[in-house]
Amino acid sequence: MSDFRGDVLAGLAARPRAIPARYFYDDQGSAIFEEITRIPEYYPTRAEQALLDAHAGEMALACSGCAIVEYGSGASVKTRTLLRAVAPAAYVPIDISGDFLRATADALRADFPDMPVYPVEADFSDAIALPPEIADLPKLGFFPGSTIGNLVPADAVDLLRRMRVTLGEDSRLLIGMDRVKDVGTLVRAYDDAAGVTSRFNLNLLARINRELDGTIPLGAFAHEARWNDDLSRIEMHLRCEADVAFTVAGKDFAMAACETIHTENSHKYSARAGRLLLAAGGWTVVGEWAGDGAFALSLCEA
Ligand code: AVI
């Protein structure tokens, strides 16, 4: 289970300082993320939706009569395209935010009245118990959005292996991965001109102040997105622009100008590196759709 207080205090005390990216997604952070998916520089959402629009029929061929299990379903926007193409025997959205999940489940039940929807409120980094109603159905895991990229490779492999165990031996997985591309495009996607991603990053400090009785001076911090070529990832940091002292949950912290808090990794995979990651996680790629090469959807067999 997540421990916001413990993870924030440990992360601020660590060197380098780092706070897990999953804490971006309180109600306000989730709403800002929805805005990010619509900004002109953030291409992954549009690229993945275009792949689904063009190829969902082919993706569906291998999945007839299955239950779709979506990891981190959020607003399930892309899912609708897949649901229309596959017409699954059941849909199981998994999400950490219960209210959001129930609202999405109700909306989908209204739009797909013949499709049973069994929401599961859970953090997909924990072990997941699937609903007994889908026990005898073949499963298609759906993990869109390149969320796998937010995990360091060792954790990504652990998650892929857990998915294989949860979904079962005859299952399939449809997974979205952002591809390596020119650094300018990558950095702009995480440092947009309108400053939406900056607000998303800084909301983490605002959340700490709100929920952990913090006194962090938000004005002293600036959003930074940088490409780490050795590790093939965009990193988001919050850079301190002046020497500051603050408290969080009664504990004192001091940061010097130019120090940063590392808040997110977003790994980008070449086609080969993506297949290798999936293989390490126990999945064999049997279909791949990549359009102009900016983003890929891979269909894998357990
Ligand atoms: C959710 N995740 C895949 C996004 C990404 O691209 O890594 C989160 C994000 N962070 C900043 N912009 C988008």
Short mmCIF file of C-alpha atoms and ligand atoms in Angstrom, two decimals:
data_model
loop_
_atom_site.label_atom_id
_atom_site.label_comp_id
_atom_site.label_asym_id
_atom_site.label_seq_id
_atom_site.Cartn_x
_atom_site.Cartn_y
_atom_site.Cartn_z
CA MET A 1 0.00 0.00 0.00
CA SER A 2 1.16 3.58 -0.69
CA ASP A 3 2.41 5.62 2.24
CA PHE A 4 2.41 9.26 1.08
CA ARG A 5 3.80 10.67 4.35
CA GLY A 6 6.54 8.05 4.73
CA ASP A 7 7.58 8.18 1.06
CA VAL A 8 7.70 12.00 0.96
CA LEU A 9 9.73 12.28 4.18
CA ALA A 10 12.13 9.56 3.04
CA GLY A 11 12.37 11.07 -0.46
CA LEU A 12 13.14 14.59 0.80
CA ALA A 13 15.80 13.22 3.15
CA ALA A 14 17.44 11.04 0.45
CA ARG A 15 20.34 12.13 -1.83
CA PRO A 16 19.51 12.69 -4.60
CA ARG A 17 16.10 13.76 -3.37
CA ALA A 18 13.26 11.93 -5.15
CA ILE A 19 9.51 11.43 -4.65
CA PRO A 20 7.64 8.60 -6.45
CA ALA A 21 5.68 9.82 -9.48
CA ARG A 22 2.50 8.00 -8.42
CA TYR A 23 1.89 10.84 -5.91
CA PHE A 24 1.18 13.27 -8.76
CA TYR A 25 -2.29 11.81 -9.10
CA ASP A 26 -4.49 13.35 -6.43
CA ASP A 27 -7.77 14.81 -7.82
CA GLN A 28 -6.04 18.02 -8.93
CA GLY A 29 -3.04 16.21 -10.40
CA SER A 30 -5.31 13.81 -12.30
CA ALA A 31 -7.25 16.76 -13.72
CA ILE A 32 -4.01 18.50 -14.81
CA PHE A 33 -2.83 15.24 -16.41
CA GLU A 34 -6.05 15.17 -18.48
CA GLU A 35 -5.09 18.70 -19.65
CA ILE A 36 -1.58 17.46 -20.55
CA THR A 37 -3.06 14.84 -22.86
CA ARG A 38 -4.57 17.68 -24.93
CA ILE A 39 -1.58 20.07 -25.19
CA PRO A 40 -0.04 20.35 -28.66
CA GLU A 41 3.47 19.25 -27.59
CA TYR A 42 2.31 16.08 -25.76
CA TYR A 43 2.06 13.71 -28.74
CA PRO A 44 1.78 10.26 -26.98
CA THR A 45 -1.97 10.35 -26.32
CA ARG A 46 -2.84 11.41 -29.87
CA ALA A 47 -0.33 8.99 -31.43
CA GLU A 48 -1.73 6.04 -29.46
CA GLN A 49 -5.34 6.99 -30.19
CA ALA A 50 -4.51 7.21 -33.91
CA LEU A 51 -3.04 3.68 -33.78
CA LEU A 52 -6.17 2.38 -32.08
CA ASP A 53 -8.43 4.19 -34.57
CA ALA A 54 -6.53 2.69 -37.49
CA HIS A 55 -5.85 -0.83 -36.20
CA ALA A 56 -8.26 -1.80 -33.39
CA GLY A 57 -9.97 -4.21 -35.80
CA GLU A 58 -6.69 -6.14 -36.36
CA MET A 59 -5.88 -6.05 -32.65
CA ALA A 60 -9.35 -7.45 -31.91
CA LEU A 61 -8.97 -10.50 -34.19
CA ALA A 62 -6.86 -12.33 -31.61
CA CYS A 63 -9.12 -11.52 -28.71
CA SER A 64 -12.61 -12.77 -29.44
CA GLY A 65 -14.68 -13.82 -26.43
CA CYS A 66 -12.09 -12.49 -24.00
CA ALA A 67 -12.34 -10.27 -20.93
CA ILE A 68 -10.38 -7.03 -21.21
CA VAL A 69 -8.48 -6.13 -18.04
CA GLU A 70 -7.24 -2.53 -18.13
CA TYR A 71 -4.41 -1.47 -15.84
CA GLY A 72 -4.74 2.14 -14.59
CA SER A 73 -7.91 2.77 -16.53
CA GLY A 74 -8.34 6.48 -15.66
CA ALA A 75 -11.05 8.01 -17.81
CA SER A 76 -10.99 4.97 -20.16
CA VAL A 77 -11.11 7.20 -23.24
CA LYS A 78 -8.93 5.02 -25.47
CA THR A 79 -10.65 1.96 -24.13
CA ARG A 80 -13.87 2.82 -25.93
CA THR A 81 -12.18 2.37 -29.29
CA LEU A 82 -10.89 -1.04 -28.21
CA LEU A 83 -14.21 -2.07 -26.63
CA ARG A 84 -16.09 -1.25 -29.82
CA ALA A 85 -13.66 -3.33 -31.90
CA VAL A 86 -13.33 -6.33 -29.56
CA ALA A 87 -16.86 -6.46 -28.09
CA PRO A 88 -15.38 -8.32 -25.10
CA ALA A 89 -17.26 -10.77 -22.88
CA ALA A 90 -16.45 -8.50 -19.91
CA TYR A 91 -14.43 -5.41 -19.04
CA VAL A 92 -12.41 -5.06 -15.83
CA PRO A 93 -11.01 -1.55 -15.24
CA ILE A 94 -8.38 -1.41 -12.48
CA ASP A 95 -7.71 1.98 -10.92
CA ILE A 96 -6.45 3.38 -7.65
CA SER A 97 -9.07 6.14 -7.53
CA GLY A 98 -12.36 4.51 -6.45
CA ASP A 99 -14.67 7.47 -7.19
CA PHE A 100 -13.22 7.98 -10.64
CA LEU A 101 -13.41 4.24 -11.31
CA ARG A 102 -17.08 3.93 -10.34
CA ALA A 103 -18.04 6.99 -12.42
CA THR A 104 -16.20 5.55 -15.44
CA ALA A 105 -17.78 2.12 -14.92
CA ASP A 106 -21.28 3.67 -14.81
CA ALA A 107 -20.64 5.66 -18.00
CA LEU A 108 -19.37 2.55 -19.81
CA ARG A 109 -22.35 0.47 -18.66
CA ALA A 110 -24.63 3.13 -20.14
CA ASP A 111 -22.75 3.11 -23.47
CA PHE A 112 -22.17 -0.67 -23.67
CA PRO A 113 -25.32 -2.12 -22.05
CA ASP A 114 -24.56 -5.74 -23.07
CA MET A 115 -21.04 -5.75 -21.62
CA PRO A 116 -20.58 -6.68 -17.95
CA VAL A 117 -18.20 -4.23 -16.21
CA TYR A 118 -16.42 -5.37 -13.03
CA PRO A 119 -14.33 -2.49 -11.63
CA VAL A 120 -11.41 -3.33 -9.32
CA GLU A 121 -10.16 -0.58 -7.00
CA ALA A 122 -6.48 -1.32 -6.55
CA ASP A 123 -2.95 -0.04 -7.02
CA PHE A 124 -1.63 -2.13 -9.88
CA SER A 125 1.79 -2.21 -8.26
CA ASP A 126 0.22 -4.53 -5.64
CA ALA A 127 -1.01 -8.11 -6.26
CA ILE A 128 -4.46 -7.94 -7.93
CA ALA A 129 -7.35 -10.36 -7.39
CA LEU A 130 -9.49 -10.48 -10.54
CA PRO A 131 -13.28 -10.81 -10.15
CA PRO A 132 -14.42 -14.49 -10.01
CA GLU A 133 -16.97 -13.78 -12.78
CA ILE A 134 -14.17 -13.72 -15.39
CA ALA A 135 -12.28 -16.75 -14.04
CA ASP A 136 -13.09 -18.96 -17.06
CA LEU A 137 -12.63 -16.34 -19.77
CA PRO A 138 -9.42 -15.79 -21.76
CA LYS A 139 -7.94 -12.42 -20.77
CA LEU A 140 -6.53 -9.50 -22.72
CA GLY A 141 -4.54 -7.13 -20.52
CA PHE A 142 -4.60 -3.50 -21.76
CA PHE A 143 -1.88 -1.15 -20.51
CA PRO A 144 -1.94 1.97 -22.69
CA GLY A 145 -0.38 5.41 -22.40
CA SER A 146 3.26 4.30 -21.98
CA THR A 147 2.68 4.17 -18.22
CA ILE A 148 5.17 1.28 -18.21
CA GLY A 149 7.77 3.97 -19.01
CA ASN A 150 7.23 5.60 -15.62
CA LEU A 151 8.80 2.55 -13.97
CA VAL A 152 12.54 1.87 -13.89
CA PRO A 153 13.21 -1.26 -15.98
CA ALA A 154 13.59 -3.61 -12.96
CA ASP A 155 10.17 -2.52 -11.62
CA ALA A 156 8.67 -2.66 -15.13
CA VAL A 157 9.80 -6.28 -15.48
CA ASP A 158 8.36 -7.14 -12.04
CA LEU A 159 5.01 -5.61 -13.06
CA LEU A 160 4.96 -7.43 -16.41
CA ARG A 161 5.63 -10.72 -14.63
CA ARG A 162 2.88 -10.06 -12.09
CA MET A 163 0.50 -9.26 -14.97
CA ARG A 164 1.35 -12.61 -16.54
CA VAL A 165 0.54 -14.41 -13.29
CA THR A 166 -2.68 -12.43 -12.75
CA LEU A 167 -3.95 -12.78 -16.33
CA GLY A 168 -3.01 -16.44 -16.71
CA GLU A 169 -1.16 -18.68 -19.13
CA ASP A 170 -3.32 -18.20 -22.22
CA SER A 171 -3.59 -14.44 -21.86
CA ARG A 172 -2.51 -11.62 -24.10
CA LEU A 173 -1.34 -8.12 -23.37
CA LEU A 174 -1.80 -4.98 -25.49
CA ILE A 175 0.71 -2.43 -24.25
CA GLY A 176 1.61 1.11 -25.34
CA MET A 177 5.23 2.30 -25.29
CA ASP A 178 6.66 5.65 -26.24
CA ARG A 179 9.62 5.42 -28.61
CA VAL A 180 13.03 7.12 -28.53
CA LYS A 181 13.06 10.14 -30.83
CA ASP A 182 14.82 13.49 -31.22
CA VAL A 183 15.55 15.15 -27.91
CA GLY A 184 13.82 18.44 -28.80
CA THR A 185 10.47 16.72 -29.39
CA LEU A 186 10.84 14.72 -26.18
CA VAL A 187 11.77 17.66 -23.98
CA ARG A 188 9.02 19.90 -25.43
CA ALA A 189 6.44 17.18 -24.66
CA TYR A 190 7.41 17.48 -20.98
CA ASP A 191 8.01 21.25 -20.90
CA ASP A 192 5.14 22.76 -22.89
CA ALA A 193 4.90 26.43 -23.76
CA ALA A 194 1.64 26.95 -21.84
CA GLY A 195 3.22 25.59 -18.65
CA VAL A 196 0.66 22.83 -18.03
CA THR A 197 3.36 20.24 -17.23
CA SER A 198 5.03 22.75 -14.92
CA ARG A 199 1.72 23.08 -13.00
CA PHE A 200 1.46 19.26 -12.89
CA ASN A 201 4.95 18.98 -11.40
CA LEU A 202 4.50 21.83 -8.90
CA ASN A 203 1.13 20.42 -7.79
CA LEU A 204 3.12 17.70 -6.04
CA LEU A 205 4.58 20.32 -3.68
CA ALA A 206 1.15 21.92 -3.26
CA ARG A 207 -0.25 18.48 -2.38
CA ILE A 208 2.51 17.99 0.21
CA ASN A 209 1.64 21.38 1.74
CA ARG A 210 -2.10 20.54 1.70
CA GLU A 211 -1.95 17.02 3.05
CA LEU A 212 1.21 16.92 5.14
CA ASP A 213 1.02 20.31 6.79
CA GLY A 214 3.97 21.53 4.70
CA THR A 215 5.46 25.01 4.40
CA ILE A 216 7.31 24.51 1.10
CA PRO A 217 7.65 27.90 -0.68
CA LEU A 218 6.29 26.93 -4.11
CA GLY A 219 7.59 30.14 -5.69
CA ALA A 220 11.16 29.05 -4.98
CA PHE A 221 10.84 25.97 -7.22
CA ALA A 222 10.94 25.67 -11.01
CA HIS A 223 9.87 22.81 -13.28
CA GLU A 224 12.66 21.10 -15.21
CA ALA A 225 12.43 18.37 -17.87
CA ARG A 226 15.73 16.83 -19.01
CA TRP A 227 16.73 13.96 -21.27
CA ASN A 228 18.97 11.33 -19.64
CA ASP A 229 20.57 9.70 -22.66
CA ASP A 230 22.38 6.95 -20.71
CA LEU A 231 19.11 5.69 -19.26
CA SER A 232 16.93 6.61 -22.26
CA ARG A 233 14.45 8.61 -20.26
CA ILE A 234 12.95 12.04 -19.71
CA GLU A 235 13.35 13.06 -16.10
CA MET A 236 11.22 15.65 -14.39
CA HIS A 237 12.73 17.57 -11.51
CA LEU A 238 11.72 20.46 -9.28
CA ARG A 239 14.71 22.80 -9.13
CA CYS A 240 15.22 25.03 -6.15
CA GLU A 241 16.00 28.59 -7.28
CA ALA A 242 17.20 29.89 -3.88
CA ASP A 243 18.34 28.53 -0.52
CA VAL A 244 15.17 27.54 1.34
CA ALA A 245 14.11 25.95 4.63
CA PHE A 246 10.69 24.39 5.23
CA THR A 247 8.87 21.82 7.30
CA VAL A 248 6.79 18.81 6.22
CA ALA A 249 4.80 16.82 8.79
CA GLY A 250 6.78 18.51 11.56
CA LYS A 251 10.19 17.63 10.09
CA ASP A 252 12.71 20.31 9.05
CA PHE A 253 14.34 20.40 5.63
CA ALA A 254 16.82 22.77 3.96
CA MET A 255 17.64 22.92 0.26
CA ALA A 256 20.33 24.92 -1.50
CA ALA A 257 19.79 26.85 -4.73
CA CYS A 258 20.15 24.55 -7.81
CA GLU A 259 19.37 21.36 -5.84
CA THR A 260 16.51 19.36 -7.30
CA ILE A 261 13.81 16.93 -6.25
CA HIS A 262 13.51 14.18 -8.88
CA THR A 263 9.79 13.61 -9.44
CA GLU A 264 9.37 11.40 -12.53
CA ASN A 265 11.07 9.13 -15.06
CA SER A 266 9.50 8.51 -18.44
CA HIS A 267 11.52 5.83 -20.22
CA LYS A 268 11.49 5.72 -24.02
CA TYR A 269 12.09 2.40 -25.77
CA SER A 270 13.39 1.58 -29.22
CA ALA A 271 11.51 -1.28 -30.92
CA ARG A 272 14.25 -3.71 -29.92
CA ALA A 273 14.61 -2.49 -26.33
CA GLY A 274 10.82 -2.64 -25.93
CA ARG A 275 10.70 -6.27 -27.09
CA LEU A 276 13.57 -7.13 -24.76
CA LEU A 277 11.76 -5.55 -21.79
CA LEU A 278 8.59 -7.47 -22.64
CA ALA A 279 10.55 -10.71 -23.04
CA ALA A 280 12.19 -10.18 -19.64
CA GLY A 281 8.67 -9.80 -18.24
CA GLY A 282 7.56 -13.10 -19.80
CA TRP A 283 5.71 -11.74 -22.87
CA THR A 284 6.34 -12.50 -26.55
CA VAL A 285 5.40 -9.84 -29.07
CA VAL A 286 3.10 -11.25 -31.77
CA GLY A 287 1.88 -7.99 -33.31
CA GLU A 288 3.16 -4.44 -33.37
CA TRP A 289 1.65 -1.19 -34.64
CA ALA A 290 3.85 1.91 -34.67
CA GLY A 291 2.53 4.27 -37.36
CA ASP A 292 5.23 6.86 -38.09
CA GLY A 293 7.39 5.41 -35.30
CA ALA A 294 6.62 7.94 -32.56
CA PHE A 295 4.71 5.49 -30.39
CA ALA A 296 4.01 1.75 -30.49
CA LEU A 297 1.23 -0.60 -29.44
CA SER A 298 2.43 -4.19 -29.02
CA LEU A 299 0.25 -7.27 -28.76
CA CYS A 300 1.96 -9.97 -26.71
CA GLU A 301 1.30 -13.58 -25.74
CA ALA A 302 2.06 -14.97 -22.29
C1 AVI B 1 1.29 8.81 -17.30
N1 AVI B 1 2.58 8.91 -17.99
C2 AVI B 1 2.69 7.90 -19.02
C3 AVI B 1 2.93 10.26 -18.44
C4 AVI B 1 4.29 10.25 -19.18
O1 AVI B 1 4.31 10.68 -20.33
O2 AVI B 1 5.26 9.77 -18.62
C5 AVI B 1 2.98 11.22 -17.28
C6 AVI B 1 3.42 12.60 -17.66
N2 AVI B 1 4.28 13.33 -17.00
C7 AVI B 1 4.44 14.49 -17.58
N3 AVI B 1 3.69 14.52 -18.67
C8 AVI B 1 3.04 13.33 -18.74
#
